CSV table of C-alpha atoms in Angstrom, one decimal:
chain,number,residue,atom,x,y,z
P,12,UNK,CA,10.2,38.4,-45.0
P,13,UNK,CA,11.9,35.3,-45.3
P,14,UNK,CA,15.5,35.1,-43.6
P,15,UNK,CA,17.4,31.7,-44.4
P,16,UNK,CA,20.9,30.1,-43.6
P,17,UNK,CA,23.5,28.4,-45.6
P,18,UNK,CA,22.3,25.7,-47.7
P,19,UNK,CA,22.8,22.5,-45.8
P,20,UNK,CA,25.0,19.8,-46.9
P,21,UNK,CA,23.5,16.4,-45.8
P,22,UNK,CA,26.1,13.5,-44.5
P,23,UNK,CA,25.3,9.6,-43.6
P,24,UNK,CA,28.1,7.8,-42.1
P,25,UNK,CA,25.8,5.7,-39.4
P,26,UNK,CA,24.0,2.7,-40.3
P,27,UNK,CA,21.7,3.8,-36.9
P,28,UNK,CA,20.0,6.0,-38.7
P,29,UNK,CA,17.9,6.5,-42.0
P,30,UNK,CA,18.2,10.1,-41.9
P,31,UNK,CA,21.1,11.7,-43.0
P,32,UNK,CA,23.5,14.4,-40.7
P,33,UNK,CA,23.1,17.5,-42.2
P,34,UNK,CA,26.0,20.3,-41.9
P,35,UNK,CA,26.4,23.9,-43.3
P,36,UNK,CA,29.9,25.5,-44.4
P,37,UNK,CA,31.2,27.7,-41.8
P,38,UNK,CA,29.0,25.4,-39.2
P,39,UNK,CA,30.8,25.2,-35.6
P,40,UNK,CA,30.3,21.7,-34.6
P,41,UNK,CA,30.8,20.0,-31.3
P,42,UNK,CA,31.7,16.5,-31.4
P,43,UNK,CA,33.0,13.3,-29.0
P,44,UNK,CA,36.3,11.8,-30.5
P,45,UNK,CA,35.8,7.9,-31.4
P,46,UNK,CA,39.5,7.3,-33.0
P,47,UNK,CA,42.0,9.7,-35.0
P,48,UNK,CA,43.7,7.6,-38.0
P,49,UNK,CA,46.3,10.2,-39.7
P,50,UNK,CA,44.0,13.3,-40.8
P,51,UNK,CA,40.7,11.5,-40.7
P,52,UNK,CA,38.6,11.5,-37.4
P,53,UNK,CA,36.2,9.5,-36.7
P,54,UNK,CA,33.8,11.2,-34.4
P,55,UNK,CA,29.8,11.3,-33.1
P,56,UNK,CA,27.9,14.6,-33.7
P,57,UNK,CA,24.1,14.5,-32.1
P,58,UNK,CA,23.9,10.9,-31.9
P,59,UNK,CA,25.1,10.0,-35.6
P,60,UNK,CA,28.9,9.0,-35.5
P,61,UNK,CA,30.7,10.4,-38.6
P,62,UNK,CA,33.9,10.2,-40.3
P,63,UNK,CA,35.6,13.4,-41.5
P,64,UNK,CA,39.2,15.0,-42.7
P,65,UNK,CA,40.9,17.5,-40.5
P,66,UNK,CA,42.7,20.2,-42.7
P,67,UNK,CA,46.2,20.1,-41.9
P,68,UNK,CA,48.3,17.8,-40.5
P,69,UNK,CA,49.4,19.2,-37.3
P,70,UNK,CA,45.5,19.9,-36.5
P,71,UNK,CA,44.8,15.9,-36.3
P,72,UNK,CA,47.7,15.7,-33.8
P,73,UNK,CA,45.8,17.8,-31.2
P,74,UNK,CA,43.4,15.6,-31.3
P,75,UNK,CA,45.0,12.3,-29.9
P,76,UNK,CA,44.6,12.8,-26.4
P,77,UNK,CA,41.6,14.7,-27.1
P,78,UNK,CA,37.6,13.1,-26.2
P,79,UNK,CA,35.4,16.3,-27.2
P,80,UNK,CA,36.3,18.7,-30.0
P,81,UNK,CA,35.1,21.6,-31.6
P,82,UNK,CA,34.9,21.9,-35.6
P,83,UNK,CA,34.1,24.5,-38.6
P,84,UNK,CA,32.8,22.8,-41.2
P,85,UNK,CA,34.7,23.5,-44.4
P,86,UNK,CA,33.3,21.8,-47.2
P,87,UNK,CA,32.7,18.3,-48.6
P,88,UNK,CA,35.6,16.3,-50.8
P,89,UNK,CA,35.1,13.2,-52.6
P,90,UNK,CA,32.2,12.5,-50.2
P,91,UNK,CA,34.5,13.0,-47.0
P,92,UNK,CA,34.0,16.5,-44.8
P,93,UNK,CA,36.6,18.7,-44.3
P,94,UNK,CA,36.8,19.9,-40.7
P,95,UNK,CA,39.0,23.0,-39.7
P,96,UNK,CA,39.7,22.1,-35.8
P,97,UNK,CA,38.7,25.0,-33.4
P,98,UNK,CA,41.2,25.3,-30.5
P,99,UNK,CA,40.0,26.8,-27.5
P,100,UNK,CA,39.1,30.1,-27.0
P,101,UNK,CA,36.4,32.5,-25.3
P,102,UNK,CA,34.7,32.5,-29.1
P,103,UNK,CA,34.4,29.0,-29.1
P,104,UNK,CA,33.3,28.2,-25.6
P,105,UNK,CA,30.0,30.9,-25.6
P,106,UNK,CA,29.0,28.8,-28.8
P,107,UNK,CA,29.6,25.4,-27.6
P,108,UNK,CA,27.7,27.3,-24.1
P,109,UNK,CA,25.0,28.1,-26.1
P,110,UNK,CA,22.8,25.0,-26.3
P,111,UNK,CA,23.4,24.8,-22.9
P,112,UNK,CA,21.7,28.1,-21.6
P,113,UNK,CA,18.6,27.6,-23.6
P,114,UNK,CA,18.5,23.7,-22.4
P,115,UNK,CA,19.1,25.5,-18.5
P,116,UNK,CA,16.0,28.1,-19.3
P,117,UNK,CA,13.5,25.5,-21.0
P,118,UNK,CA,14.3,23.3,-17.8
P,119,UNK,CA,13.6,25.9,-15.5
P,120,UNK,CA,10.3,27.4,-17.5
P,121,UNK,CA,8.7,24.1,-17.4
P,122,UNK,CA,9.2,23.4,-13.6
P,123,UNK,CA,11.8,20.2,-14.6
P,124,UNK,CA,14.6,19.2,-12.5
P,125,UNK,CA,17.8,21.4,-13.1
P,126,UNK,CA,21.3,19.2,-12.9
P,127,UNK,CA,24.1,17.4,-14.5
P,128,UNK,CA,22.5,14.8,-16.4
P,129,UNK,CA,18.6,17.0,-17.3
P,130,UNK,CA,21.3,19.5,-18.3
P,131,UNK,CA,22.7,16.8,-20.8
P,132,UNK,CA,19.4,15.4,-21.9
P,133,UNK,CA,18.3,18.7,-22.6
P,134,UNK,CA,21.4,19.4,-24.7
P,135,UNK,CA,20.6,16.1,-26.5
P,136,UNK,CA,16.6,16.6,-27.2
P,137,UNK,CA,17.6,20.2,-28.2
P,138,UNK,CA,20.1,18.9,-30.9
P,139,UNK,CA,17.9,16.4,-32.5
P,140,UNK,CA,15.0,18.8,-33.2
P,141,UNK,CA,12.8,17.9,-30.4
P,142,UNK,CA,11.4,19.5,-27.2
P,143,UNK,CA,12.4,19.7,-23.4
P,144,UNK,CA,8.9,17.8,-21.8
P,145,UNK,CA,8.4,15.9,-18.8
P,146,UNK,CA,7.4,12.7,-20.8
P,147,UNK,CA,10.7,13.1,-23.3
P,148,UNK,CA,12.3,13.7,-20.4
P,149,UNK,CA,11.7,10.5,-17.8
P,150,UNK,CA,11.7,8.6,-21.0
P,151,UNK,CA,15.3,9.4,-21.5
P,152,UNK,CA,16.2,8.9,-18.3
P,153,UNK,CA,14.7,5.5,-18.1
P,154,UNK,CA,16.7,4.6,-20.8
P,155,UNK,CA,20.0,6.4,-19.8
P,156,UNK,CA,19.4,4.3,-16.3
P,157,UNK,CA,20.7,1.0,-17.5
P,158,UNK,CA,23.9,2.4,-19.5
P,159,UNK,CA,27.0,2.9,-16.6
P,160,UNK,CA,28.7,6.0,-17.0
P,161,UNK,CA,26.8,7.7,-19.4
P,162,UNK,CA,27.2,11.3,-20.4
P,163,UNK,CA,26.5,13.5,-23.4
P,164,UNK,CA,27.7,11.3,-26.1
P,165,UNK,CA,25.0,8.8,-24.5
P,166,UNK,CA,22.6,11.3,-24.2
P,167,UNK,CA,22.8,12.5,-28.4
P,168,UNK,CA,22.2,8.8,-29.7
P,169,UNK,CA,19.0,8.4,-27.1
P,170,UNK,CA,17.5,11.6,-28.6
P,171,UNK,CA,18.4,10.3,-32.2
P,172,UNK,CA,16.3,7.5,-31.5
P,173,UNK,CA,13.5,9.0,-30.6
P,174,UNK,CA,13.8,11.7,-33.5
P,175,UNK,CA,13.6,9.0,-35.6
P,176,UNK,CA,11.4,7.2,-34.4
P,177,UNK,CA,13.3,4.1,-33.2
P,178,UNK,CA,11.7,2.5,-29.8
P,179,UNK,CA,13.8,3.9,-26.8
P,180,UNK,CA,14.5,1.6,-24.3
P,181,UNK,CA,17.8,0.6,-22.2
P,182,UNK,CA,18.0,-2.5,-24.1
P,183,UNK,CA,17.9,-0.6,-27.9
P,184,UNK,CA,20.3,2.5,-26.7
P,185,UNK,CA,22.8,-0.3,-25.4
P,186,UNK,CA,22.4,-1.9,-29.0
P,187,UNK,CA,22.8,1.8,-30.8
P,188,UNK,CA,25.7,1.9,-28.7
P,189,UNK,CA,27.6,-0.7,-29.6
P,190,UNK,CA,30.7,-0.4,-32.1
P,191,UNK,CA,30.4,-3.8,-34.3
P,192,UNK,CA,32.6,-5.0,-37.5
P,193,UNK,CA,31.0,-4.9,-40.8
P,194,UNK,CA,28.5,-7.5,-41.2
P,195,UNK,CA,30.9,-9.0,-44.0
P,196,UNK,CA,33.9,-9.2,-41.3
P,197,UNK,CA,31.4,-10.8,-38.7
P,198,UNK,CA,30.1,-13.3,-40.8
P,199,UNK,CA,33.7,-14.2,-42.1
P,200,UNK,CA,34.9,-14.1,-38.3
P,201,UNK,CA,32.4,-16.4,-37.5
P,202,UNK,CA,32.5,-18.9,-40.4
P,203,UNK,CA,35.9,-19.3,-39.5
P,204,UNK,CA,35.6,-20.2,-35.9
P,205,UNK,CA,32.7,-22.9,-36.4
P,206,UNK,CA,34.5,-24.8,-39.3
P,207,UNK,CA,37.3,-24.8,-36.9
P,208,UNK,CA,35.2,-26.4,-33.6
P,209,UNK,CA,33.6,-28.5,-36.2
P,210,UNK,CA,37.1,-30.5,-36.7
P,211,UNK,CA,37.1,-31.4,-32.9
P,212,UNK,CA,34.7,-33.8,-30.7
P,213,UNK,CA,31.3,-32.5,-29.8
P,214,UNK,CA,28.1,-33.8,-28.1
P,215,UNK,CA,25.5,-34.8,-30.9
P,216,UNK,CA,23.4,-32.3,-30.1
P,217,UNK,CA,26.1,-29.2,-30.2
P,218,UNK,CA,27.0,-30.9,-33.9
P,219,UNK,CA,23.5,-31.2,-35.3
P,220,UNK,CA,23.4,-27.5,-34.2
P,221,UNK,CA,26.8,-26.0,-35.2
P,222,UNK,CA,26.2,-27.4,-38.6
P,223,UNK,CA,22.8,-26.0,-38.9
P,224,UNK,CA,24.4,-22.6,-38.4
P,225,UNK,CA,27.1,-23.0,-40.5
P,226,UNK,CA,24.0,-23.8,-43.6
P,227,UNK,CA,22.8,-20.5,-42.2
P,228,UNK,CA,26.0,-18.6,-42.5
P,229,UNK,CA,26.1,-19.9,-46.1
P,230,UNK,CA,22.7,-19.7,-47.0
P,231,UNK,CA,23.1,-15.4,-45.8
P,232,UNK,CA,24.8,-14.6,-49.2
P,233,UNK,CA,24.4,-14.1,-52.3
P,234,UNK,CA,26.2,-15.2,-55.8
P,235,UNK,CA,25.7,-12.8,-58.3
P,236,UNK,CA,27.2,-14.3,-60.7
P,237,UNK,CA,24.6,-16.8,-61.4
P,238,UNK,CA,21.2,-16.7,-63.6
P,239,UNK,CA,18.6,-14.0,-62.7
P,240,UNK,CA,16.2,-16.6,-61.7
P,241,UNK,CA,19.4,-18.5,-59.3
P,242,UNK,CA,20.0,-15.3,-57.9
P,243,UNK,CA,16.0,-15.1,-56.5
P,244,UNK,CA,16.4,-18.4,-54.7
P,245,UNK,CA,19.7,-16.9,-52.9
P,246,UNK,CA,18.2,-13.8,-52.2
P,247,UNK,CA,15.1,-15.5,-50.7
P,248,UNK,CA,16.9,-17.6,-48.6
P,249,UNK,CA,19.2,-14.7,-47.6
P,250,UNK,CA,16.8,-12.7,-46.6
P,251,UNK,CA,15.6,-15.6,-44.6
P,252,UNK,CA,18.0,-15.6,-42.3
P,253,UNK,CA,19.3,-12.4,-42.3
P,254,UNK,CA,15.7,-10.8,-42.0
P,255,UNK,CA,14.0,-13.1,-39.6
P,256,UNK,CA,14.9,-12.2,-35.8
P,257,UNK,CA,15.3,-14.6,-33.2
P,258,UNK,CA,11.4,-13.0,-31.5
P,259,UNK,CA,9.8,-13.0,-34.5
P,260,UNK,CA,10.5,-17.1,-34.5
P,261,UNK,CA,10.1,-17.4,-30.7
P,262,UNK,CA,6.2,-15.7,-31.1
P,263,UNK,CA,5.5,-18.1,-33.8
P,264,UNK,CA,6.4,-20.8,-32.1
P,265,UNK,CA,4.0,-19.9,-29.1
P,266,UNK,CA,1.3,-18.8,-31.7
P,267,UNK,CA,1.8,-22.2,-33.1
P,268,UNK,CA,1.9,-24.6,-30.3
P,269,UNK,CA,1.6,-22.8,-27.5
P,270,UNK,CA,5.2,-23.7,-26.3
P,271,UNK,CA,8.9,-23.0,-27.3
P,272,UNK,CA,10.6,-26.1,-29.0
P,273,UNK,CA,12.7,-28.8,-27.0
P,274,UNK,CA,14.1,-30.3,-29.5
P,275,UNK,CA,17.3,-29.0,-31.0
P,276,UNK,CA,16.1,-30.5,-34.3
P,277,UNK,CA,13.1,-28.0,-34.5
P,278,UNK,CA,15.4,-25.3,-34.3
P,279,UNK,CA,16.2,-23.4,-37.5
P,280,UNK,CA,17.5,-19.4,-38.3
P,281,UNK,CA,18.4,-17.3,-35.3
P,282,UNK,CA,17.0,-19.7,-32.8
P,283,UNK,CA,19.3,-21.9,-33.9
P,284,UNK,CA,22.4,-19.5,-33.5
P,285,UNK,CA,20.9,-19.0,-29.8
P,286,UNK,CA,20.3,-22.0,-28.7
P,287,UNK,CA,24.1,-23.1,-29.9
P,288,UNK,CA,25.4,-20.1,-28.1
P,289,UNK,CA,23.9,-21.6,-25.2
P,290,UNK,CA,25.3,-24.8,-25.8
P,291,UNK,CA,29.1,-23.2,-26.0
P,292,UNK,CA,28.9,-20.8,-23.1
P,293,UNK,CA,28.3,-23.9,-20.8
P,294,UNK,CA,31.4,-25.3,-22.1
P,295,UNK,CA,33.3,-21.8,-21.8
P,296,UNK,CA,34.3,-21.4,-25.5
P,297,UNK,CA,33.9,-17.8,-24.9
P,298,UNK,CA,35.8,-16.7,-28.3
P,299,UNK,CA,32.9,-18.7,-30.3
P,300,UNK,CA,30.1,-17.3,-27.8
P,301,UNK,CA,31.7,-13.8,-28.3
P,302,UNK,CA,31.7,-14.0,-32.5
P,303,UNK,CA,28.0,-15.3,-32.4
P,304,UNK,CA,27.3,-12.6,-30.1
P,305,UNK,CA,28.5,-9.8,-32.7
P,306,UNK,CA,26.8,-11.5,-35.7
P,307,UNK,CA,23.5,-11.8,-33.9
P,308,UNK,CA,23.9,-8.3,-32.6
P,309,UNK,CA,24.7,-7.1,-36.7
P,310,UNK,CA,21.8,-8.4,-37.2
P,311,UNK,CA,19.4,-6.5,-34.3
P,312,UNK,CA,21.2,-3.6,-35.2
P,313,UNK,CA,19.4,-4.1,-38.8
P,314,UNK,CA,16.1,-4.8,-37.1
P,315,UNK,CA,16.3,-1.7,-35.6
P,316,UNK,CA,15.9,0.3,-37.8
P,317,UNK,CA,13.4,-1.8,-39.7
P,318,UNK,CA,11.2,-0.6,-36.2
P,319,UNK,CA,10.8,2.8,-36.6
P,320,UNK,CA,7.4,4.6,-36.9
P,321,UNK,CA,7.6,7.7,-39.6
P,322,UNK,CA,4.6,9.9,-39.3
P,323,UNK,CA,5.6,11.8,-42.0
P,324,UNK,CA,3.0,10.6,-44.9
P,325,UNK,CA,5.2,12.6,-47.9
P,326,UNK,CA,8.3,10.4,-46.4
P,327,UNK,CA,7.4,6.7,-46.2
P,328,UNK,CA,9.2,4.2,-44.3
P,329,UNK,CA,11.9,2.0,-45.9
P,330,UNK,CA,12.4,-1.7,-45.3
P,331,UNK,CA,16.5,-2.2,-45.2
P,332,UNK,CA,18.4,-5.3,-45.7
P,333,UNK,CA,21.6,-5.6,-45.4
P,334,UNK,CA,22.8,-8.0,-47.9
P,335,UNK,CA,26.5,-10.3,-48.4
P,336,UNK,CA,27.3,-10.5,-52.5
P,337,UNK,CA,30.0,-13.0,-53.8
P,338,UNK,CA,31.6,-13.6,-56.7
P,339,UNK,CA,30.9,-17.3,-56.4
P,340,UNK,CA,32.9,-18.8,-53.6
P,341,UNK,CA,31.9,-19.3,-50.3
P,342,UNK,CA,36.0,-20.3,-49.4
P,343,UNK,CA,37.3,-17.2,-50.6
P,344,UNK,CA,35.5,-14.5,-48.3
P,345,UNK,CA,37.6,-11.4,-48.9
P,346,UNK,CA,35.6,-11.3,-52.5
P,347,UNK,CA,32.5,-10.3,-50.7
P,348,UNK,CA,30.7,-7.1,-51.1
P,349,UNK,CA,28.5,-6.0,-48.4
P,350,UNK,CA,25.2,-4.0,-50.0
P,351,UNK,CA,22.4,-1.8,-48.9
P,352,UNK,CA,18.8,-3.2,-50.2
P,353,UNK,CA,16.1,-0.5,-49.0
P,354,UNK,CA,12.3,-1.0,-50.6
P,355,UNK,CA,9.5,1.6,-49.4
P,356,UNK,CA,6.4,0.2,-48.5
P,357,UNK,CA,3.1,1.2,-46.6
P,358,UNK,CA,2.2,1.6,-43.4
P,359,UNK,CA,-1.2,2.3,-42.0
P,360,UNK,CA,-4.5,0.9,-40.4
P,361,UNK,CA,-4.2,-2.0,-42.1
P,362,UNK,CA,-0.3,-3.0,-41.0
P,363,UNK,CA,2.2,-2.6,-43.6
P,364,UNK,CA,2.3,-3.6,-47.3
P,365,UNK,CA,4.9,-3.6,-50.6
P,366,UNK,CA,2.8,-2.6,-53.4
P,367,UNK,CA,5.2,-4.7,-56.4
P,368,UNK,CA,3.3,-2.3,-59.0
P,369,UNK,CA,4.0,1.2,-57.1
P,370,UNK,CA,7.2,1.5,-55.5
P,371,UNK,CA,11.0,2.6,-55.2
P,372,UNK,CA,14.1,0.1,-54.7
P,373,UNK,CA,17.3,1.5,-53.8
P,374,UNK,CA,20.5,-1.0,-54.4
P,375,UNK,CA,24.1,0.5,-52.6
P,376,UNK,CA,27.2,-1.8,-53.7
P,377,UNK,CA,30.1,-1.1,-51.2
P,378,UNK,CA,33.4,-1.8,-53.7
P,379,UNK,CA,36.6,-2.8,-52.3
P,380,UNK,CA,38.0,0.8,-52.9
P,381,UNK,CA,35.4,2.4,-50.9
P,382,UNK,CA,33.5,3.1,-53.3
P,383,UNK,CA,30.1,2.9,-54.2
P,384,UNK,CA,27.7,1.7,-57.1
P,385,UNK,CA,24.0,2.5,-56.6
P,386,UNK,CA,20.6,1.2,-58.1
P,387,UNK,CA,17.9,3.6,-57.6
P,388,UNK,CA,14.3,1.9,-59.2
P,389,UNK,CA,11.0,4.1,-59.2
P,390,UNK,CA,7.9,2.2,-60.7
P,391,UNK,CA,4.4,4.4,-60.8
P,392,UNK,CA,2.0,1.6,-62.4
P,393,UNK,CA,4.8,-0.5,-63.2
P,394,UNK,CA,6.5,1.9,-65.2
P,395,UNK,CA,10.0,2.5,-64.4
P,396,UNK,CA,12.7,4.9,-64.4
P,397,UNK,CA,16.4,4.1,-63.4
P,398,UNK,CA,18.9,6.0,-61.7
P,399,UNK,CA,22.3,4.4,-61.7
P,400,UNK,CA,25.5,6.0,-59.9
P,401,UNK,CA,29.2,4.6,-60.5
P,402,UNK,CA,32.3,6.0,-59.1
P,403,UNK,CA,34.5,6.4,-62.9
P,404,UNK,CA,33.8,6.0,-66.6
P,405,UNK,CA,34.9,2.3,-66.9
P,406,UNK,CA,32.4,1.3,-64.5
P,407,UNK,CA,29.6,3.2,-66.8
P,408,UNK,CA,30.6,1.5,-69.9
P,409,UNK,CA,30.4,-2.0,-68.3
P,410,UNK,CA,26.8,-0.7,-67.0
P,411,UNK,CA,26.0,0.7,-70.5
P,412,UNK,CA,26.6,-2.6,-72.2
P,413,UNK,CA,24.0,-4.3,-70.0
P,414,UNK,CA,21.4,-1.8,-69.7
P,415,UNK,CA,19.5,-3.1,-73.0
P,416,UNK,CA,19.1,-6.6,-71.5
P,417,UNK,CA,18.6,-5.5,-67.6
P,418,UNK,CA,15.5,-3.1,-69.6
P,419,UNK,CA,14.4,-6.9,-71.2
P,420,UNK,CA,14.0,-8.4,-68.1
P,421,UNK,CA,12.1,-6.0,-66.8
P,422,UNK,CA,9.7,-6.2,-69.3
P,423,UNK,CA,9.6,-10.2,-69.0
P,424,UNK,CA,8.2,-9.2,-65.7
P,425,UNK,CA,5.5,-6.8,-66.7
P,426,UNK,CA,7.4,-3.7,-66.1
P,427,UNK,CA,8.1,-0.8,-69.1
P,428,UNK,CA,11.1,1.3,-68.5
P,429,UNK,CA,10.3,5.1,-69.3
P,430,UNK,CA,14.4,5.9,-68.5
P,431,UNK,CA,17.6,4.5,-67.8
P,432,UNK,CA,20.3,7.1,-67.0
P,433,UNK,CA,24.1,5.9,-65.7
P,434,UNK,CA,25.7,8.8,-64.4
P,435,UNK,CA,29.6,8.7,-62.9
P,436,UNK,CA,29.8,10.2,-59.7
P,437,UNK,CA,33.1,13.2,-59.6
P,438,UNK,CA,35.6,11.7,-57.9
P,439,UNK,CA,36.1,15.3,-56.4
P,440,UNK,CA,33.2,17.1,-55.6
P,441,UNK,CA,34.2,20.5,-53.8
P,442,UNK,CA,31.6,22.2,-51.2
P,443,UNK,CA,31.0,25.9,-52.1
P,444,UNK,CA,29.3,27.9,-49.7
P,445,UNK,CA,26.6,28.7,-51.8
P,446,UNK,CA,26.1,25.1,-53.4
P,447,UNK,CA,24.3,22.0,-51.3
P,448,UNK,CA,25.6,18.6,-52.2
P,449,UNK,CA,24.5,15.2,-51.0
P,450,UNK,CA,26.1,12.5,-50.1
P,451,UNK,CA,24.9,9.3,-49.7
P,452,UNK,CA,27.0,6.7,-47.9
P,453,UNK,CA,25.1,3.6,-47.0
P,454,UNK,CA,27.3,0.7,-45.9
């Protein structure tokens, strides 16, 4: 006999993980309150902070002096989840109870320490799919060590590194942790500071280095409205800067010569950035030293994910780039589009490898609107077939008109399309309790 639930409906509002939240209708849900804007909540539910709509008005009011909630899962509209809010009852407090007994037994069956914070690790490992052992255990707690204060909330995105396969350590949870602007905003944020201390007086050696970042910050996007072979050389250098972390430069340097650089000259991508960070903070421009701090930190955030190891064969691992597109000036930031560039590659024995001839590419376009266009490539011996989302019917017809020459290109590089299909995603799409919908929201 097979007995199964609801269908599940699958939710990514968290750019922490690469696996998506996934919810049922009529699901009780227990989450910690991040912010409460009108009806919409923002929220983290087992590690993975979502945003969702409370049904009815006078609902999102109880939740303003409110730091844990409990939920039923309604249904999914225009990509947002409907919550019903649960106020408190007996009912409601033997479910949220529930995950608590079994993490209290597996504690005790396995001879583990029985307290406060086991209690909340247990919760957490429980939640993310994995089990209560003495390794998961200290490692957790190793990690929860160097984080003041924590508690559940804590505990949930710990356990969602681990579950996906992210490396666990004080130093990655605090970096998981951490609430940051939009890599668009913290690049404009930035820019704007360091054209500013740029006007002023500065030691030669702070200059030469503030203006080598600001060729950075400019060199990070992309112009897409330039000539295909144009917008290679952008993206190359892009992903130069933005793809290259500050360790990765710091071991070549030792593999190299054997010793870190002491000239500022030497100093290029996000050593660089560090090194003028360093510069600043000895002349207490904290404001600058703060900005760098939340672009650099984007960044890790990035490389993060780019860390984790997926034993899963059937599911391979996805290289992700976050990625700044203009319209074609650098002065005029507000025009810039932030976008999701994932590409699948290999990873065995042998280390990891993009095979150019078997692969799939998926392109997300954040709009200004909120809205999304996606890109979704799939070459099997360089054939290809083309999945292309956009969010209303005038969109499709400006895709339409360049399909035949985007399926040219292609060929000029070897590739034969097998399909192209442009579909317009419903700008209402209602959750029935029978019927599982994705959503993909990758900003």
């Amino acid at each position: 006999m097979n007995i199964s639930g609801a269908n599940s409906v699958r939710f990514v509002e968290t750019p922490l993980t690469s696996q998506p939240a996934e919810f049922r209708v009529n699901q009780r849900i227990s989450a910690e309150i991040l912010r409460v804007s009108g009806d919409q909540v923002t929220m983290v539910v087992h590690g993975q902070q979502v945003v969702g709509r409370v049904m009815g008005g006078d609902q999102a009011l109880l939740l303003a002096n409110q730091r844990h909630a409990l939920f039923l899962v309604k249904g999914m509209v225009d990509g947002v989840l409907q919550l019903q809010l649960i106020r408190p009852n007996v009912a409601a407090s033997t479910a949220a109870n529930q995950w608590t007994i079994l993490a209290q037994n597996l504690l005790l069956v396995n001879g583990l320490p029985l307290n406060a914070a086991t209690l909340n690790i247990g919760r957490a490992l429980l939640s993310a799919g994995l089990p209560i052992t003495p390794e998961l255990l200290a490692n957790m707690q190793n990690a929860l060590a160097g984080i003041a204060n924590w508690g559940q909330a804590e505990a949930d995105v710990a356990a969602s590194l681990l579950s996906n396969g992210l490396p666990l350590s004080a130093g990655t949870l605090s970096l998981a942790l951490q609430q940051l602007p939009s890599l668009t905003e913290s690049l404009e944020r930035l820019q704007t500071q360091l054209a500013q201390l740029l006007k002023t007086n500065l030691p030669a050696e702070t200059r030469a280095l503030a203006e080598r970042v600001m060729v950075s910050l400019q060199s990070a996007s992309v112009n897409w409205s330039l000539s295909p072979a144009e917008i290679m050389t952008q993206l190359s250098r892009a992903v130069s800067v933005l793809g290259k972390s500050l360790e990765s430069q710091l071991m070549q340097f030792l593999q190299e010569s054997g010793e870190l650089p002491d000239d500022a000259d030497a100093a290029s991508g996000m050593l660089a950035f560090a090194l003028l960070r360093r510069e600043l903070a000895k002349t207490g421009n904290t404001d600058l030293v703060r900005e760098l701090d939340r672009f650099m930190d984007n960044l890790r955030q990035m490389q993060l994910l780019n860390s984790a190891r997926n034993a899963d064969p059937t599911n391979p691992p996805w290289l992700m780039m976050h990625l700044l597109l203009n319209a074609g000036s650098l002065k005029d930031l507000a025009d810039m589009q932030n976008a999701l560039l994932k590409i699948a590659y290999r990873a065995d024995e042998e280390g990891n490898s993009i095979d150019a001839d078997n692969n799939r590419i998926v392109l997300s376009i954040n709009l200004e609107d909120g809205t999304v266009i996606q890109v979704d490539l799939s070459m099997v011996e360089k054939r290809v077939g083309a999945w292309m989302t956009v969010p209303d019917e005038e969109w499709q017809r400006l895709v339409e008109e360049e399909l035949p020459d985007f399926e040219q290109r292609l060929g000029q590089l070897g590739y034969h399309m097998q399909f192209l299909r442009c579909e317009v995603k419903p700008p209402a799409a209602v959750l029935r309790a029978n019927e599982p919908i994705r959503v993909d929201i990758e900003a």
